[in-house]
PDB file of C-alpha atoms in Angstrom:
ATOM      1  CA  UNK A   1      84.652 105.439  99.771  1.00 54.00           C
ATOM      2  CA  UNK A   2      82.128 104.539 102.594  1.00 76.00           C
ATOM      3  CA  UNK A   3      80.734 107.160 105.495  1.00 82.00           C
ATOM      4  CA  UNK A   4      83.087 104.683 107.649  1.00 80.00           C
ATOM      5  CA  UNK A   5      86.476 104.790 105.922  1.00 81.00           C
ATOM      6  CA  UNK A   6      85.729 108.614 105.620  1.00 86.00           C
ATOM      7  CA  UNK A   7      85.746 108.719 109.469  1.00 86.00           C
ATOM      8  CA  UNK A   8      88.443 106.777 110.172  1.00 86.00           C
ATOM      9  CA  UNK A   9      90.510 108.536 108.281  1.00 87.00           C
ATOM     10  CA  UNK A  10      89.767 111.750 109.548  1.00 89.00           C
ATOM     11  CA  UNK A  11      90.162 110.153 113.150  1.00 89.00           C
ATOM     12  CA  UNK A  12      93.889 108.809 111.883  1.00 91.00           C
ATOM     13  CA  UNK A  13      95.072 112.420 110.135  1.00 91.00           C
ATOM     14  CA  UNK A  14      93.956 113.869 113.455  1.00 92.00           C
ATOM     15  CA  UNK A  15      95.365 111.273 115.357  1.00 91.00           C
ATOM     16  CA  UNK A  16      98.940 112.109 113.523  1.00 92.00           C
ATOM     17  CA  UNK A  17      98.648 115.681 113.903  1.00 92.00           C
ATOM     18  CA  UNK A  18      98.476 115.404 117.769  1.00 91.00           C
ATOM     19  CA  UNK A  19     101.407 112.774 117.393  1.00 90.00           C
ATOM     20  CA  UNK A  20     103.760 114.996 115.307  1.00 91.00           C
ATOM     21  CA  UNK A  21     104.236 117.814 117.900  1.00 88.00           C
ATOM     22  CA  UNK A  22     107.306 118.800 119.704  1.00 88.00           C
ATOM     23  CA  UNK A  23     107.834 116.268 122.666  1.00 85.00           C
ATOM     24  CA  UNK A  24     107.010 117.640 126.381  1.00 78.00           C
ATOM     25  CA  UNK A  25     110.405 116.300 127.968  1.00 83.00           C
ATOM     26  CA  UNK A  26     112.977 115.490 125.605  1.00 86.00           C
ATOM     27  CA  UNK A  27     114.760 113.243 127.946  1.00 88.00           C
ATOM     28  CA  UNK A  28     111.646 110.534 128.562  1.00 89.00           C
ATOM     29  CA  UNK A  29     111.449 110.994 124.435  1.00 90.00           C
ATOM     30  CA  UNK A  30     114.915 109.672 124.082  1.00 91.00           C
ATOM     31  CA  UNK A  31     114.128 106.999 126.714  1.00 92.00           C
ATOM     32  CA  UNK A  32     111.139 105.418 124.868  1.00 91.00           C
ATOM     33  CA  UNK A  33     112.682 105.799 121.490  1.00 92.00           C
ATOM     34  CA  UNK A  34     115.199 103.291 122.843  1.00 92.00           C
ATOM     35  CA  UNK A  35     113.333 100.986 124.138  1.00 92.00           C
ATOM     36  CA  UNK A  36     111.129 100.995 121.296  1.00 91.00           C
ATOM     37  CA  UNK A  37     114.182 100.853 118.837  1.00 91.00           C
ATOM     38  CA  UNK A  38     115.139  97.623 120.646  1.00 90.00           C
ATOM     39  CA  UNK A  39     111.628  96.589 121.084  1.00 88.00           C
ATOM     40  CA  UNK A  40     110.252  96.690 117.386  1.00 87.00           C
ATOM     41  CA  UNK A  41     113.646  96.882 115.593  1.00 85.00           C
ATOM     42  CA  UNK A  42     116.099  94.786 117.209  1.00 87.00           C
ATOM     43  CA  UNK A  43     113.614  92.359 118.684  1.00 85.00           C
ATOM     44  CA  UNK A  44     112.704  91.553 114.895  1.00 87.00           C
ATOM     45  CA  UNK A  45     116.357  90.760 113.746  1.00 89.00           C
ATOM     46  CA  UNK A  46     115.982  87.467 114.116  1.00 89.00           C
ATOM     47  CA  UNK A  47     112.838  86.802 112.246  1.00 91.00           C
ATOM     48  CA  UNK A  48     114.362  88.959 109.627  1.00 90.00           C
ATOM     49  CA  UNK A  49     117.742  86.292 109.349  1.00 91.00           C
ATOM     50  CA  UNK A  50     116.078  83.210 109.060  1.00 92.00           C
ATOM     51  CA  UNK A  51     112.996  84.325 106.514  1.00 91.00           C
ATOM     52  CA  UNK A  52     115.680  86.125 104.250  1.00 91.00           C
ATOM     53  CA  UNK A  53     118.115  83.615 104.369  1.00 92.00           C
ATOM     54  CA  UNK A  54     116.347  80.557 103.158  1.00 92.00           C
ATOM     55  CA  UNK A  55     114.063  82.792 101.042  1.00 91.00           C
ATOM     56  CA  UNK A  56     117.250  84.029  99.380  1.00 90.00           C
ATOM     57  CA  UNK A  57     118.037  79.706  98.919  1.00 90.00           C
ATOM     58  CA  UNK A  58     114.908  79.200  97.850  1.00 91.00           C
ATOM     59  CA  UNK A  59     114.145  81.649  94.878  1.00 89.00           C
ATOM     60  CA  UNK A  60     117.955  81.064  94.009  1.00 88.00           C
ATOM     61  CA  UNK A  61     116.978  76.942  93.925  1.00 88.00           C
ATOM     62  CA  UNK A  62     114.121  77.963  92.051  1.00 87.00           C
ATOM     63  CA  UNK A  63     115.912  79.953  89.550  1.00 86.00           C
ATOM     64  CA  UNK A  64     117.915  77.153  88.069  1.00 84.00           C
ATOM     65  CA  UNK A  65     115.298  74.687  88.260  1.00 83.00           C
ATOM     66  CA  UNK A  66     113.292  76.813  85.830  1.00 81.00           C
ATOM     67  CA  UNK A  67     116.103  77.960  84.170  1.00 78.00           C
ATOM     68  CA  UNK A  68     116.817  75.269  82.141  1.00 74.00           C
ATOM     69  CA  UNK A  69     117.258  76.277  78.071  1.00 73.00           C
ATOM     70  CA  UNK A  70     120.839  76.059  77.206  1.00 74.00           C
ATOM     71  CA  UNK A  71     120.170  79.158  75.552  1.00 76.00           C
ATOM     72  CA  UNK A  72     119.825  81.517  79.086  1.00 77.00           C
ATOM     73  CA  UNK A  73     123.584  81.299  80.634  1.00 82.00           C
ATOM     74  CA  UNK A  74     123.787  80.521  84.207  1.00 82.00           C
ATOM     75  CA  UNK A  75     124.524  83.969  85.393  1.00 84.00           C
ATOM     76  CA  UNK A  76     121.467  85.235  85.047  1.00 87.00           C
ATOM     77  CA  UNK A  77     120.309  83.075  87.749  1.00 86.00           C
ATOM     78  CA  UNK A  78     122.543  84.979  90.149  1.00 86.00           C
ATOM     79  CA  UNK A  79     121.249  88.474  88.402  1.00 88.00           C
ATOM     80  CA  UNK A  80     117.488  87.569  88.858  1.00 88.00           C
ATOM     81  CA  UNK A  81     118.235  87.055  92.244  1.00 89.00           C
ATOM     82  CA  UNK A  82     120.136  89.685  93.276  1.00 89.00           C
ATOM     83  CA  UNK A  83     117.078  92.037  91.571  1.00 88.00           C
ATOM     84  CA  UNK A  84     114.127  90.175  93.332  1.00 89.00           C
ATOM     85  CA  UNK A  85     116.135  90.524  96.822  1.00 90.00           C
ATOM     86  CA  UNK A  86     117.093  93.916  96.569  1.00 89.00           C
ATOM     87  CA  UNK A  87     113.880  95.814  94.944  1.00 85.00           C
ATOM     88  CA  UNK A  88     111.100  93.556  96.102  1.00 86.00           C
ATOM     89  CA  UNK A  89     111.670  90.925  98.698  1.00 87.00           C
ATOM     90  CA  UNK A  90     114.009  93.255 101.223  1.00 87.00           C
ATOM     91  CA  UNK A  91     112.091  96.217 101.626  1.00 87.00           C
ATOM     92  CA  UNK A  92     108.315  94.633 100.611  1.00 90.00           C
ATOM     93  CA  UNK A  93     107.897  91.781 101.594  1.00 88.00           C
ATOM     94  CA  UNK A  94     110.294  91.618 104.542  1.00 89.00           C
ATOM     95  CA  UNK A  95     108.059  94.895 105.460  1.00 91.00           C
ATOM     96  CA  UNK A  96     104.697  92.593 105.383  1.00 91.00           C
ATOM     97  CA  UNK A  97     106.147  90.271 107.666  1.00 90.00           C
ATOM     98  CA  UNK A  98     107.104  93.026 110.129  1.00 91.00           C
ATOM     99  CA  UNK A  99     103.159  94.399 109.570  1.00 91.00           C
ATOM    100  CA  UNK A 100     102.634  91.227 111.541  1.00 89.00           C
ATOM    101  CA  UNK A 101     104.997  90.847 114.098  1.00 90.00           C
ATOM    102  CA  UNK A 102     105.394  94.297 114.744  1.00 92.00           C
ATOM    103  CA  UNK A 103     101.603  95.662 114.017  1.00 91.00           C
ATOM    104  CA  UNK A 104     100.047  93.596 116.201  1.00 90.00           C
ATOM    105  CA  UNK A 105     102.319  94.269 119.120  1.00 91.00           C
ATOM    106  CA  UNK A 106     101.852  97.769 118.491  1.00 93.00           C
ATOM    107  CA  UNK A 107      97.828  97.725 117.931  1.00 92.00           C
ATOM    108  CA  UNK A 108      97.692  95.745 121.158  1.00 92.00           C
ATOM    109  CA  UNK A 109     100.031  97.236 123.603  1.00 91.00           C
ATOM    110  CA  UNK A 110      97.742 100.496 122.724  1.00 92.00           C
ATOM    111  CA  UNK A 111      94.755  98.789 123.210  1.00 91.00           C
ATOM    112  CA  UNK A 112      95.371  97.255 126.485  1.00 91.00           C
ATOM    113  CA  UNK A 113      96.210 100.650 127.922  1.00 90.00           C
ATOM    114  CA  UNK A 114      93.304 102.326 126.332  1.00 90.00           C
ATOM    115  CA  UNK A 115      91.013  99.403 127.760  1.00 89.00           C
ATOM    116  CA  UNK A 116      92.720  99.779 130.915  1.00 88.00           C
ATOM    117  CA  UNK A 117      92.201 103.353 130.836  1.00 86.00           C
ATOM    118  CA  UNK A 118      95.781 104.339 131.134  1.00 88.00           C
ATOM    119  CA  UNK A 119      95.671 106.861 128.238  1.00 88.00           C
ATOM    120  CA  UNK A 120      92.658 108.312 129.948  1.00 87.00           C
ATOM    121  CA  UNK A 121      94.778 108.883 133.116  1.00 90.00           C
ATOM    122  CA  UNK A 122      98.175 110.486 131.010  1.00 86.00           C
ATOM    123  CA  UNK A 123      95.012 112.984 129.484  1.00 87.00           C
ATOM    124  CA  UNK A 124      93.961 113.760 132.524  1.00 88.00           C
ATOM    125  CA  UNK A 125      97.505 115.169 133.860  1.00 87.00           C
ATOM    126  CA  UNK A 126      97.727 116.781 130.811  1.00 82.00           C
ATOM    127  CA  UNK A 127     100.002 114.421 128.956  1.00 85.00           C
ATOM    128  CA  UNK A 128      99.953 114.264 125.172  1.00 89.00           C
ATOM    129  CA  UNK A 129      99.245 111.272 124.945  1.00 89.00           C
ATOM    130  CA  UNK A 130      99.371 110.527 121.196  1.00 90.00           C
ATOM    131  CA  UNK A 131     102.687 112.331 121.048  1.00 90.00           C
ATOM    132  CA  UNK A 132     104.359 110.436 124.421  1.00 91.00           C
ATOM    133  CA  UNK A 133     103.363 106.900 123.109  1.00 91.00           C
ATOM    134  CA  UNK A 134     103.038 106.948 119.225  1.00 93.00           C
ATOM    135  CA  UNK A 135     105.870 109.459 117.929  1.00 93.00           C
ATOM    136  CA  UNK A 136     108.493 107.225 120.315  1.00 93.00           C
ATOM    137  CA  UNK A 137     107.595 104.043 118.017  1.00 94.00           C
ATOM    138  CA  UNK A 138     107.098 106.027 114.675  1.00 94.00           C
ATOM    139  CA  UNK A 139     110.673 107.086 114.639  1.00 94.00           C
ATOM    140  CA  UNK A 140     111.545 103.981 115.884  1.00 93.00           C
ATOM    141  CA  UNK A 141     110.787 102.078 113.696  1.00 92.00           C
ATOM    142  CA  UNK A 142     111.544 104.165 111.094  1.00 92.00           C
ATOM    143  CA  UNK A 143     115.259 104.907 112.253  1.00 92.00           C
ATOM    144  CA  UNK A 144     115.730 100.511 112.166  1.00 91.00           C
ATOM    145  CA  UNK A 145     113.785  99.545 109.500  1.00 91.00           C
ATOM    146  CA  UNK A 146     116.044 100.706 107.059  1.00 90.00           C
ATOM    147  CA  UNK A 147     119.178  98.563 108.843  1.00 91.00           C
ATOM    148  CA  UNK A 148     116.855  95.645 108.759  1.00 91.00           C
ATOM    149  CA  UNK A 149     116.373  96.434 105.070  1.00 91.00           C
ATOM    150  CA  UNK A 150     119.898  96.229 104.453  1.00 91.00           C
ATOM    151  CA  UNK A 151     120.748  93.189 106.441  1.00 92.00           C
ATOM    152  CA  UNK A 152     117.786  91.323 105.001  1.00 92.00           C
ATOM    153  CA  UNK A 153     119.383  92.562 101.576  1.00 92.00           C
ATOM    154  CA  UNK A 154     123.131  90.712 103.175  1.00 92.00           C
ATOM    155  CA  UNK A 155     121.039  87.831 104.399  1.00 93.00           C
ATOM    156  CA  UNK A 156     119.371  86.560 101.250  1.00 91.00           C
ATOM    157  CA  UNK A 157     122.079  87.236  98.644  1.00 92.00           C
ATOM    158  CA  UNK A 158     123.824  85.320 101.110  1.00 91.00           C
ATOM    159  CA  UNK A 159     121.550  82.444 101.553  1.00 91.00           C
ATOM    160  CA  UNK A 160     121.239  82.227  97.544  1.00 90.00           C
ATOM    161  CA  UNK A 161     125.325  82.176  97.719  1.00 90.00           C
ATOM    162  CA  UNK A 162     125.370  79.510  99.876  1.00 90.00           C
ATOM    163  CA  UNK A 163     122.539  77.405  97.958  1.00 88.00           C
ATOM    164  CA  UNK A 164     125.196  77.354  95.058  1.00 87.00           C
ATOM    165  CA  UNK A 165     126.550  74.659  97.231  1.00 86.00           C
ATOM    166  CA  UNK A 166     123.740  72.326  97.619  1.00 82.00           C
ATOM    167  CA  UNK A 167     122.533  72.010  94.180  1.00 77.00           C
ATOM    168  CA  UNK A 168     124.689  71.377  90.940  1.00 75.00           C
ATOM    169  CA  UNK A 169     122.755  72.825  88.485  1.00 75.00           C
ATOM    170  CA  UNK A 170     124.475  76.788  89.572  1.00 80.00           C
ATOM    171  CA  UNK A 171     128.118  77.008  89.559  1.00 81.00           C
ATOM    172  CA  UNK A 172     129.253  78.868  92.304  1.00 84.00           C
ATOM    173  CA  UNK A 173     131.397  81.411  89.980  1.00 87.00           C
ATOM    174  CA  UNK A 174     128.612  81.826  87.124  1.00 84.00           C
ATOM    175  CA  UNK A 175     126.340  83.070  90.706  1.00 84.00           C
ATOM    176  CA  UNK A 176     128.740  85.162  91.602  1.00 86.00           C
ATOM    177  CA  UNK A 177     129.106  86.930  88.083  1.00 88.00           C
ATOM    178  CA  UNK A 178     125.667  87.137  87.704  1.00 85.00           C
ATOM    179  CA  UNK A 179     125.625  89.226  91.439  1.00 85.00           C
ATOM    180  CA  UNK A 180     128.019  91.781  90.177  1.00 87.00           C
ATOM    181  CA  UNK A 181     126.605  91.917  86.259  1.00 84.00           C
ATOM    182  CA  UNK A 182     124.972  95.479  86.042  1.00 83.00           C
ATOM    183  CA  UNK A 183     125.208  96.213  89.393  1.00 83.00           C
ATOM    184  CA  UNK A 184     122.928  99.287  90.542  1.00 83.00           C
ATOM    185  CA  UNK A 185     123.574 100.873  94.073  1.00 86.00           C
ATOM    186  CA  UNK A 186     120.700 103.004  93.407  1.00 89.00           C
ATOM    187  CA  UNK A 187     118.428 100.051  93.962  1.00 87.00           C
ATOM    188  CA  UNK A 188     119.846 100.163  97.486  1.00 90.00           C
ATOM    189  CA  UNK A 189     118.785 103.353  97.866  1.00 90.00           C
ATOM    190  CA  UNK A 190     115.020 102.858  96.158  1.00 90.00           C
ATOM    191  CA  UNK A 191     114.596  99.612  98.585  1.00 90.00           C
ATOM    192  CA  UNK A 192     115.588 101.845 102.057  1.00 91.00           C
ATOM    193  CA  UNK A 193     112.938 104.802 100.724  1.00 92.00           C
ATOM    194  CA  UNK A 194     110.297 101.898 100.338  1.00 92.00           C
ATOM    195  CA  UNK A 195     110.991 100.297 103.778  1.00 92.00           C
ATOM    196  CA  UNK A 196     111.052 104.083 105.536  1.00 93.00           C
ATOM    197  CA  UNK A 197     107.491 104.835 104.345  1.00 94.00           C
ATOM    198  CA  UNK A 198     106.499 101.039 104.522  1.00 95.00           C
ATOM    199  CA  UNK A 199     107.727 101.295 108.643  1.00 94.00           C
ATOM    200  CA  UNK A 200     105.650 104.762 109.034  1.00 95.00           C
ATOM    201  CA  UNK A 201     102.323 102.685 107.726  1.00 95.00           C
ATOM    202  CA  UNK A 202     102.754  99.868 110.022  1.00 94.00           C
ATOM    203  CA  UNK A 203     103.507 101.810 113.336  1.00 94.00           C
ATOM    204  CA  UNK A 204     101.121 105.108 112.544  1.00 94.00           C
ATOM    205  CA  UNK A 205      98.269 102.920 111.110  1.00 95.00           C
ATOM    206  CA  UNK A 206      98.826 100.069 113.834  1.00 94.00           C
ATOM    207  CA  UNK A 207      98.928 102.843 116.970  1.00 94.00           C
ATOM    208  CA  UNK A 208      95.287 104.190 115.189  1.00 94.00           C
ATOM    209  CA  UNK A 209      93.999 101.149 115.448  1.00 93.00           C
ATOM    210  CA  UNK A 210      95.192 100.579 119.036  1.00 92.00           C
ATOM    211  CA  UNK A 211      94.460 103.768 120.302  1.00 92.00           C
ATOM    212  CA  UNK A 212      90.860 103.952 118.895  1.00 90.00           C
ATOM    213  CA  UNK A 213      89.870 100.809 120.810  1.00 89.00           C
ATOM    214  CA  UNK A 214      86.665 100.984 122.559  1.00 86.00           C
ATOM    215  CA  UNK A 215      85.277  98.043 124.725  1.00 79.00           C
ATOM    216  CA  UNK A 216      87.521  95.253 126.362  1.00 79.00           C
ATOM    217  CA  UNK A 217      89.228  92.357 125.771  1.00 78.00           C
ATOM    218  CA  UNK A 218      87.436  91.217 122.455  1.00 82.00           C
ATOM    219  CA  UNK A 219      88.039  94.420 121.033  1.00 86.00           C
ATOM    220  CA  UNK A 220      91.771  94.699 121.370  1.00 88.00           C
ATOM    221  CA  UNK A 221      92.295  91.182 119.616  1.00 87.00           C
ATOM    222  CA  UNK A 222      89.783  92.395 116.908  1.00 89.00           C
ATOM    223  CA  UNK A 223      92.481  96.084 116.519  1.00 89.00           C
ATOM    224  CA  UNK A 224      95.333  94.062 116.178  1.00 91.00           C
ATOM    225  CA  UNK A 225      93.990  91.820 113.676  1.00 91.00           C
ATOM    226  CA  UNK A 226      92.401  94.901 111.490  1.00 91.00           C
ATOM    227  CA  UNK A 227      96.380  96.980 111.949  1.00 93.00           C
ATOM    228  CA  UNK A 228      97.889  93.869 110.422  1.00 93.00           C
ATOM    229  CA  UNK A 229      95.017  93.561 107.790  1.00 93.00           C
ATOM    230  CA  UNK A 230      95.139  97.167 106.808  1.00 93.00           C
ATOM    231  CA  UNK A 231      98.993  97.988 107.241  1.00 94.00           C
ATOM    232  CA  UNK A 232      99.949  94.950 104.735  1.00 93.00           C
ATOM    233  CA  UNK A 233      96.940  96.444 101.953  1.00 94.00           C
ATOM    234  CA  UNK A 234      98.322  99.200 101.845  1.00 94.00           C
ATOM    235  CA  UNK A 235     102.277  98.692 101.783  1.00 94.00           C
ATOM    236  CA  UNK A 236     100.851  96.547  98.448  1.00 93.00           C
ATOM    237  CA  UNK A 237      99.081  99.676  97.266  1.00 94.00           C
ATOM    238  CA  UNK A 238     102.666 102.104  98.170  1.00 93.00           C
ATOM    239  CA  UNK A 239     104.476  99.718  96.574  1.00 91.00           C
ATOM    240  CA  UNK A 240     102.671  99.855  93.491  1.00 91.00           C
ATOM    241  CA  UNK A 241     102.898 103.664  93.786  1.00 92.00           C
ATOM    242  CA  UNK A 242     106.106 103.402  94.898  1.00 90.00           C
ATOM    243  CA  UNK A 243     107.950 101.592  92.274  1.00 87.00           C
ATOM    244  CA  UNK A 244     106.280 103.263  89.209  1.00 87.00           C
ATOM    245  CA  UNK A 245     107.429 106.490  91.140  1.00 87.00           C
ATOM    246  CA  UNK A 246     111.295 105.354  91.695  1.00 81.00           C
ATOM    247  CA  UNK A 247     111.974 102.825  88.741  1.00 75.00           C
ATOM    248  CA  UNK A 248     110.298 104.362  85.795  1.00 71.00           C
TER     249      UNK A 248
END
């Protein structure tokens, strides 16, 4: 590890340890933790339905075009999918999509104000400023991430249901075995604990990155593109920690 990564992330565990104090005035907490919940969370529910609905088509088309050996009954098309939606694709890779909707708005909306010298002017009344702007979107995003977790989960067993339809190679009641063969609700459970610590990457390590900017204009674009880089690296790295943690 570089003299640069060292530094930046002393600058972020610092940068958190302002953030996670008690809040000044619990009442404007509250008021940006709504907005922010409607901002980042519900603002991303549509993005959410389309990608896991046709994903959940696709990899359930896919299934049965590569399933093909009369030896492999149909159901386990409907199992497969069920277990790529609900592990990986609904609390992963839903989650790297959100590192670049959400991250950049995030990394940004920081940046401007720090360009703009608005954080300097909250420091100078004697605002926390880490704590008023970050903590508001940390628990956010945390507190909705897990819903959009569970209706991406709805979404894309959904949109494999309803691919059952257009293709005749997956009978509709083999898929619908297949969903309820070995069914594990702890795999619900595993994919919410993902997405809560994937959500707490993307807004702490997006707000760093957004409230470290120094410069103008150029600099801002280059923060949001670095939060999206460096949020998405390393909800591959938790998830690798992740699942050998939970699933072995």
């Amino acid at each position: 590890m570089n003299i640069k990564a060292l530094k930046q992330l002393g600058e972020y565990t610092l940068l958190m340890q302002r953030t996670f104090t008690w809040p000044g005035r619990w009442r404007m907490f509250y008021r940006s933790l709504v907005r922010e919940v409607y901002d980042l969370g519900v603002g991303s529910l549509g993005i959410v339905f389309i990608i896991s609905f046709f994903i959940g088509a696709v990899i359930t088309i896919q299934l049965s075009i590569n399933i093909t050996s009369p030896l492999i009954p149909k159901f386990t098309i409907g199992y497969s999918a069920r277990e790529m939606v609900l592990l990986e694709f609904s609390s992963t890779l839903m989650c790297l999509i959100l590192a670049g909707k959400i991250g950049s708005s995030i990394a940004s909306e920081l940046g401007s104000m720090r360009v703009t010298e608005q954080i300097d002017a909250l420091e100078i009344m004697g605002v926390n400023s880490a704590n008023f702007l970050i903590l508001p979107k940390v628990v956010g995003l945390m507190l909705f991430v897990p819903i959009l977790s569970i209706f991406s989960m709805v979404m894309g067993i959904g949109g494999g249901y309803l691919a059952t339809f257009i293709t005749d190679t997956i009978p509709t009641k083999d898929f619908e075995y297949g969903l309820q063969l070995f069914f594990s609700p702890i795999y619900i459970l595993h994919s919410i604990i993902k997405s809560l610590v994937y959500a707490f990457l993307i807004a702490s390590v997006s707000s760093y990155y957004g409230y470290s900017v120094k410069g103008g204009a150029l600099q801002v674009g280059s923060a949001s593109t670095n939060a999206v880089v460096q949020s998405s690296v390393l909800i591959l790295v938790f998830d690798l920690l992740l699942t050998n943690l939970l699933l072995t």
